[in-house]
Amino acid sequence: MGKTALVVGATGLIGRELVEQLLEEERYDAVWMVVRRSTRWQHPKLHEVVGFEGMDEALPHVDDVYCALGTTIAVAGSQDAFKHVDLDLPLETARIAKQHGATRYAVVSAQGASLRSPFFYNRVKGELENGLKVFGFDHLIIARPSLLLGDRKEFRLGEKVAEVVSRPLQPFLLDKLPDVAPIQALHVARALIMAAEEGQDTEVLTSGMMQRMSR
């Protein structure tokens, strides 16, 4: 019998890639996703839960969790609203998934995540990483990507400018500074899925590692 995957943040840049790739993975018989509103995506293996408040009651047994939840303060509207999406919901997902049998949790964090970071965004990501370790998953996979490339639904000016500036430097960065080079969202998703296939304890994937894994 195959495994069951749970994806939160499924409609975001990395989340969409995760869902698409997981549906093609033979080791998964079912892929569940929790979304704020119905996506109406259709696939025999895909199941949808609308609203986090219904997640606990709706979920079956879960094996592996993939968390790609994330926003910005500008989009969220405040630091508290940002923390709700990037910290509270991932931790709540971990709590519920653990009760439903999950032994692996793969999460998209950020390059520079640290409780001691001078930047609020990275401090929250550091708090998330530390909070997830408390649940005692057999395998916790933490991805720390650099600038993400891909087709976002919402426009982010800062990221778009950084992408345009860094694109001509991409070959040099990949060769000399792979952890700094921008990375495609599909490569992050692929690396998370590969890492979740085996392994134990806490595993941190840098951007350079994910670039190499996805080649």
Short mmCIF file of C-alpha atoms in Angstrom, two decimals:
data_model
loop_
_atom_site.label_atom_id
_atom_site.label_comp_id
_atom_site.label_asym_id
_atom_site.label_seq_id
_atom_site.Cartn_x
_atom_site.Cartn_y
_atom_site.Cartn_z
CA MET A 1 0.00 0.00 0.00
CA GLY A 2 1.33 3.44 -0.93
CA LYS A 3 1.84 6.41 1.31
CA THR A 4 -0.24 9.54 1.90
CA ALA A 5 1.22 13.03 1.56
CA LEU A 6 -0.18 16.25 2.98
CA VAL A 7 0.65 19.60 1.38
CA VAL A 8 -0.05 22.98 2.97
CA GLY A 9 0.66 26.12 1.01
CA ALA A 10 -0.36 24.19 -2.10
CA THR A 11 -1.36 27.22 -4.16
CA GLY A 12 1.93 29.07 -3.73
CA LEU A 13 5.01 29.04 -5.94
CA ILE A 14 6.64 25.94 -4.42
CA GLY A 15 3.37 24.40 -3.25
CA ARG A 16 2.00 24.07 -6.78
CA GLU A 17 5.19 22.33 -7.85
CA LEU A 18 5.00 20.01 -4.86
CA VAL A 19 1.45 18.95 -5.67
CA GLU A 20 2.22 18.33 -9.34
CA GLN A 21 5.33 16.31 -8.60
CA LEU A 22 3.79 14.33 -5.72
CA LEU A 23 0.89 13.26 -7.93
CA GLU A 24 3.46 11.68 -10.26
CA GLU A 25 5.29 9.89 -7.44
CA GLU A 26 4.52 6.17 -7.39
CA ARG A 27 5.20 5.88 -3.67
CA TYR A 28 2.14 8.04 -2.90
CA ASP A 29 -1.37 6.68 -3.35
CA ALA A 30 -2.97 9.89 -2.10
CA VAL A 31 -2.08 13.57 -1.89
CA TRP A 32 -4.10 15.76 0.45
CA MET A 33 -3.90 19.53 0.44
CA VAL A 34 -5.32 22.16 2.77
CA VAL A 35 -6.33 25.38 1.01
CA ARG A 36 -8.15 28.59 1.94
CA ARG A 37 -10.59 28.23 -0.95
CA SER A 38 -11.39 25.42 -3.35
CA THR A 39 -8.97 25.06 -6.26
CA ARG A 40 -11.16 22.65 -8.24
CA TRP A 41 -8.00 20.79 -9.28
CA GLN A 42 -8.90 17.32 -10.54
CA HIS A 43 -6.80 14.17 -10.15
CA PRO A 44 -7.68 10.65 -8.93
CA LYS A 45 -5.05 10.85 -6.17
CA LEU A 46 -5.81 14.40 -5.06
CA HIS A 47 -8.00 15.33 -2.08
CA GLU A 48 -8.79 18.82 -0.84
CA VAL A 49 -9.62 20.26 2.57
CA VAL A 50 -10.92 23.84 2.52
CA GLY A 51 -9.90 25.76 5.63
CA PHE A 52 -7.38 24.88 8.32
CA GLU A 53 -10.13 24.69 10.92
CA GLY A 54 -11.42 21.51 9.25
CA MET A 55 -8.06 19.81 8.82
CA ASP A 56 -8.04 17.70 11.98
CA GLU A 57 -11.45 16.16 11.34
CA ALA A 58 -11.00 15.66 7.59
CA LEU A 59 -7.53 14.13 7.36
CA PRO A 60 -6.96 10.38 7.16
CA HIS A 61 -3.69 8.71 8.19
CA VAL A 62 -0.79 10.84 6.94
CA ASP A 63 2.77 9.71 6.31
CA ASP A 64 4.66 12.73 4.97
CA VAL A 65 3.96 16.45 5.31
CA TYR A 66 5.17 19.10 2.87
CA CYS A 67 4.80 22.67 4.15
CA ALA A 68 5.26 25.52 1.68
CA LEU A 69 3.28 28.13 3.57
CA GLY A 70 4.69 31.62 3.26
CA THR A 71 3.81 35.24 2.66
CA THR A 72 5.35 38.68 3.14
CA ILE A 73 4.56 41.40 5.64
CA ALA A 74 3.39 43.61 2.77
CA VAL A 75 0.92 40.98 1.57
CA ALA A 76 -0.16 39.91 5.06
CA GLY A 77 -0.62 43.48 6.24
CA SER A 78 1.20 43.30 9.57
CA GLN A 79 3.91 41.41 11.43
CA ASP A 80 1.29 39.52 13.46
CA ALA A 81 -0.56 38.44 10.32
CA PHE A 82 2.73 37.37 8.76
CA LYS A 83 3.60 35.25 11.81
CA HIS A 84 0.20 33.59 11.67
CA VAL A 85 0.91 32.31 8.15
CA ASP A 86 4.64 31.61 8.43
CA LEU A 87 4.78 30.34 12.01
CA ASP A 88 1.44 29.52 13.63
CA LEU A 89 -0.10 27.56 10.75
CA PRO A 90 2.99 25.42 10.01
CA LEU A 91 3.27 24.51 13.69
CA GLU A 92 -0.45 23.74 13.93
CA THR A 93 -0.13 21.58 10.83
CA ALA A 94 2.75 19.71 12.48
CA ARG A 95 0.70 19.10 15.62
CA ILE A 96 -2.31 17.75 13.74
CA ALA A 97 -0.28 15.73 11.25
CA LYS A 98 1.68 14.07 14.05
CA GLN A 99 -1.61 12.99 15.63
CA HIS A 100 -2.58 11.49 12.27
CA GLY A 101 0.57 9.39 12.09
CA ALA A 102 3.02 11.61 10.18
CA THR A 103 6.69 10.70 10.66
CA ARG A 104 8.26 13.07 8.10
CA TYR A 105 7.88 16.83 7.81
CA ALA A 106 9.48 18.83 5.00
CA VAL A 107 9.30 22.60 5.27
CA VAL A 108 10.36 25.56 3.17
CA SER A 109 12.24 27.94 5.45
CA ALA A 110 14.61 30.67 4.24
CA GLN A 111 18.26 31.34 3.68
CA GLY A 112 19.54 33.07 6.80
CA ALA A 113 16.87 31.68 9.12
CA SER A 114 18.00 32.22 12.70
CA LEU A 115 16.60 33.31 16.04
CA ARG A 116 19.53 35.73 16.26
CA SER A 117 18.99 37.33 12.87
CA PRO A 118 18.63 41.13 12.83
CA PHE A 119 15.83 40.69 10.29
CA PHE A 120 12.30 39.97 11.49
CA TYR A 121 11.55 37.65 8.54
CA ASN A 122 14.56 35.43 9.24
CA ARG A 123 13.91 35.42 12.99
CA VAL A 124 10.40 34.07 12.39
CA LYS A 125 11.82 31.37 10.12
CA GLY A 126 14.35 30.50 12.80
CA GLU A 127 11.54 30.27 15.35
CA LEU A 128 9.66 27.96 13.00
CA GLU A 129 12.63 25.65 12.54
CA ASN A 130 13.17 25.40 16.30
CA GLY A 131 9.47 24.89 16.95
CA LEU A 132 9.24 22.00 14.50
CA LYS A 133 12.10 20.16 16.19
CA VAL A 134 10.02 19.88 19.35
CA PHE A 135 7.50 17.54 17.68
CA GLY A 136 10.05 14.75 17.31
CA PHE A 137 9.43 13.75 13.71
CA ASP A 138 11.61 10.85 12.61
CA HIS A 139 12.78 13.00 9.71
CA LEU A 140 12.57 16.79 9.63
CA ILE A 141 13.70 18.32 6.34
CA ILE A 142 14.38 22.05 6.31
CA ALA A 143 14.88 23.74 2.95
CA ARG A 144 16.63 27.10 2.95
CA PRO A 145 16.35 28.40 -0.63
CA SER A 146 17.86 31.61 -1.90
CA LEU A 147 15.88 33.88 -4.24
CA LEU A 148 13.05 31.83 -5.73
CA LEU A 149 12.37 31.82 -9.45
CA GLY A 150 9.04 30.86 -10.98
CA ASP A 151 5.64 32.13 -12.01
CA ARG A 152 4.10 33.75 -8.94
CA LYS A 153 0.43 34.64 -8.86
CA GLU A 154 1.16 37.86 -6.99
CA PHE A 155 3.71 40.48 -8.01
CA ARG A 156 6.58 41.10 -5.58
CA LEU A 157 8.62 44.11 -6.67
CA GLY A 158 11.72 43.39 -4.61
CA GLU A 159 11.98 39.81 -5.79
CA LYS A 160 11.33 40.78 -9.41
CA VAL A 161 14.11 43.38 -9.33
CA ALA A 162 16.52 40.90 -7.73
CA GLU A 163 15.62 38.29 -10.33
CA VAL A 164 16.28 40.66 -13.25
CA VAL A 165 19.60 41.81 -11.78
CA SER A 166 20.85 38.33 -10.90
CA ARG A 167 19.77 36.47 -14.05
CA PRO A 168 22.85 37.46 -16.14
CA LEU A 169 25.05 36.33 -13.23
CA GLN A 170 23.33 32.96 -12.82
CA PRO A 171 26.02 30.79 -14.51
CA PHE A 172 28.77 32.40 -12.41
CA LEU A 173 26.76 32.13 -9.19
CA LEU A 174 25.90 28.48 -9.80
CA ASP A 175 29.56 27.69 -10.33
CA LYS A 176 31.15 29.81 -7.61
CA LEU A 177 28.39 30.67 -5.12
CA PRO A 178 25.66 28.02 -5.45
CA ASP A 179 24.05 28.92 -2.13
CA VAL A 180 23.55 32.49 -3.36
CA ALA A 181 22.34 31.69 -6.88
CA PRO A 182 18.58 32.06 -7.47
CA ILE A 183 16.78 28.72 -7.58
CA GLN A 184 13.74 27.54 -9.47
CA ALA A 185 10.75 26.60 -7.31
CA LEU A 186 10.44 23.27 -9.12
CA HIS A 187 13.99 22.39 -8.02
CA VAL A 188 13.15 23.14 -4.38
CA ALA A 189 10.06 20.94 -4.61
CA ARG A 190 12.03 18.13 -6.26
CA ALA A 191 14.74 18.25 -3.62
CA LEU A 192 12.20 18.11 -0.77
CA ILE A 193 10.50 15.07 -2.28
CA MET A 194 13.82 13.33 -2.87
CA ALA A 195 14.96 14.05 0.69
CA ALA A 196 11.70 12.73 2.13
CA GLU A 197 12.19 9.35 0.46
CA GLU A 198 14.73 8.29 3.07
CA GLY A 199 16.73 9.64 5.97
CA GLN A 200 16.38 10.31 9.67
CA ASP A 201 16.70 13.16 12.16
CA THR A 202 16.95 16.80 11.05
CA GLU A 203 18.30 17.54 7.58
CA VAL A 204 19.01 21.07 6.34
CA LEU A 205 19.08 21.62 2.57
CA THR A 206 20.94 24.70 1.42
CA SER A 207 20.19 26.26 -1.94
CA GLY A 208 23.38 24.83 -3.40
CA MET A 209 22.50 21.33 -2.20
CA MET A 210 19.05 21.59 -3.78
CA GLN A 211 20.55 22.82 -7.06
CA ARG A 212 22.76 19.72 -7.19
CA MET A 213 20.00 17.31 -6.14
CA SER A 214 17.65 18.51 -8.85
CA ARG A 215 20.10 18.24 -11.75
#
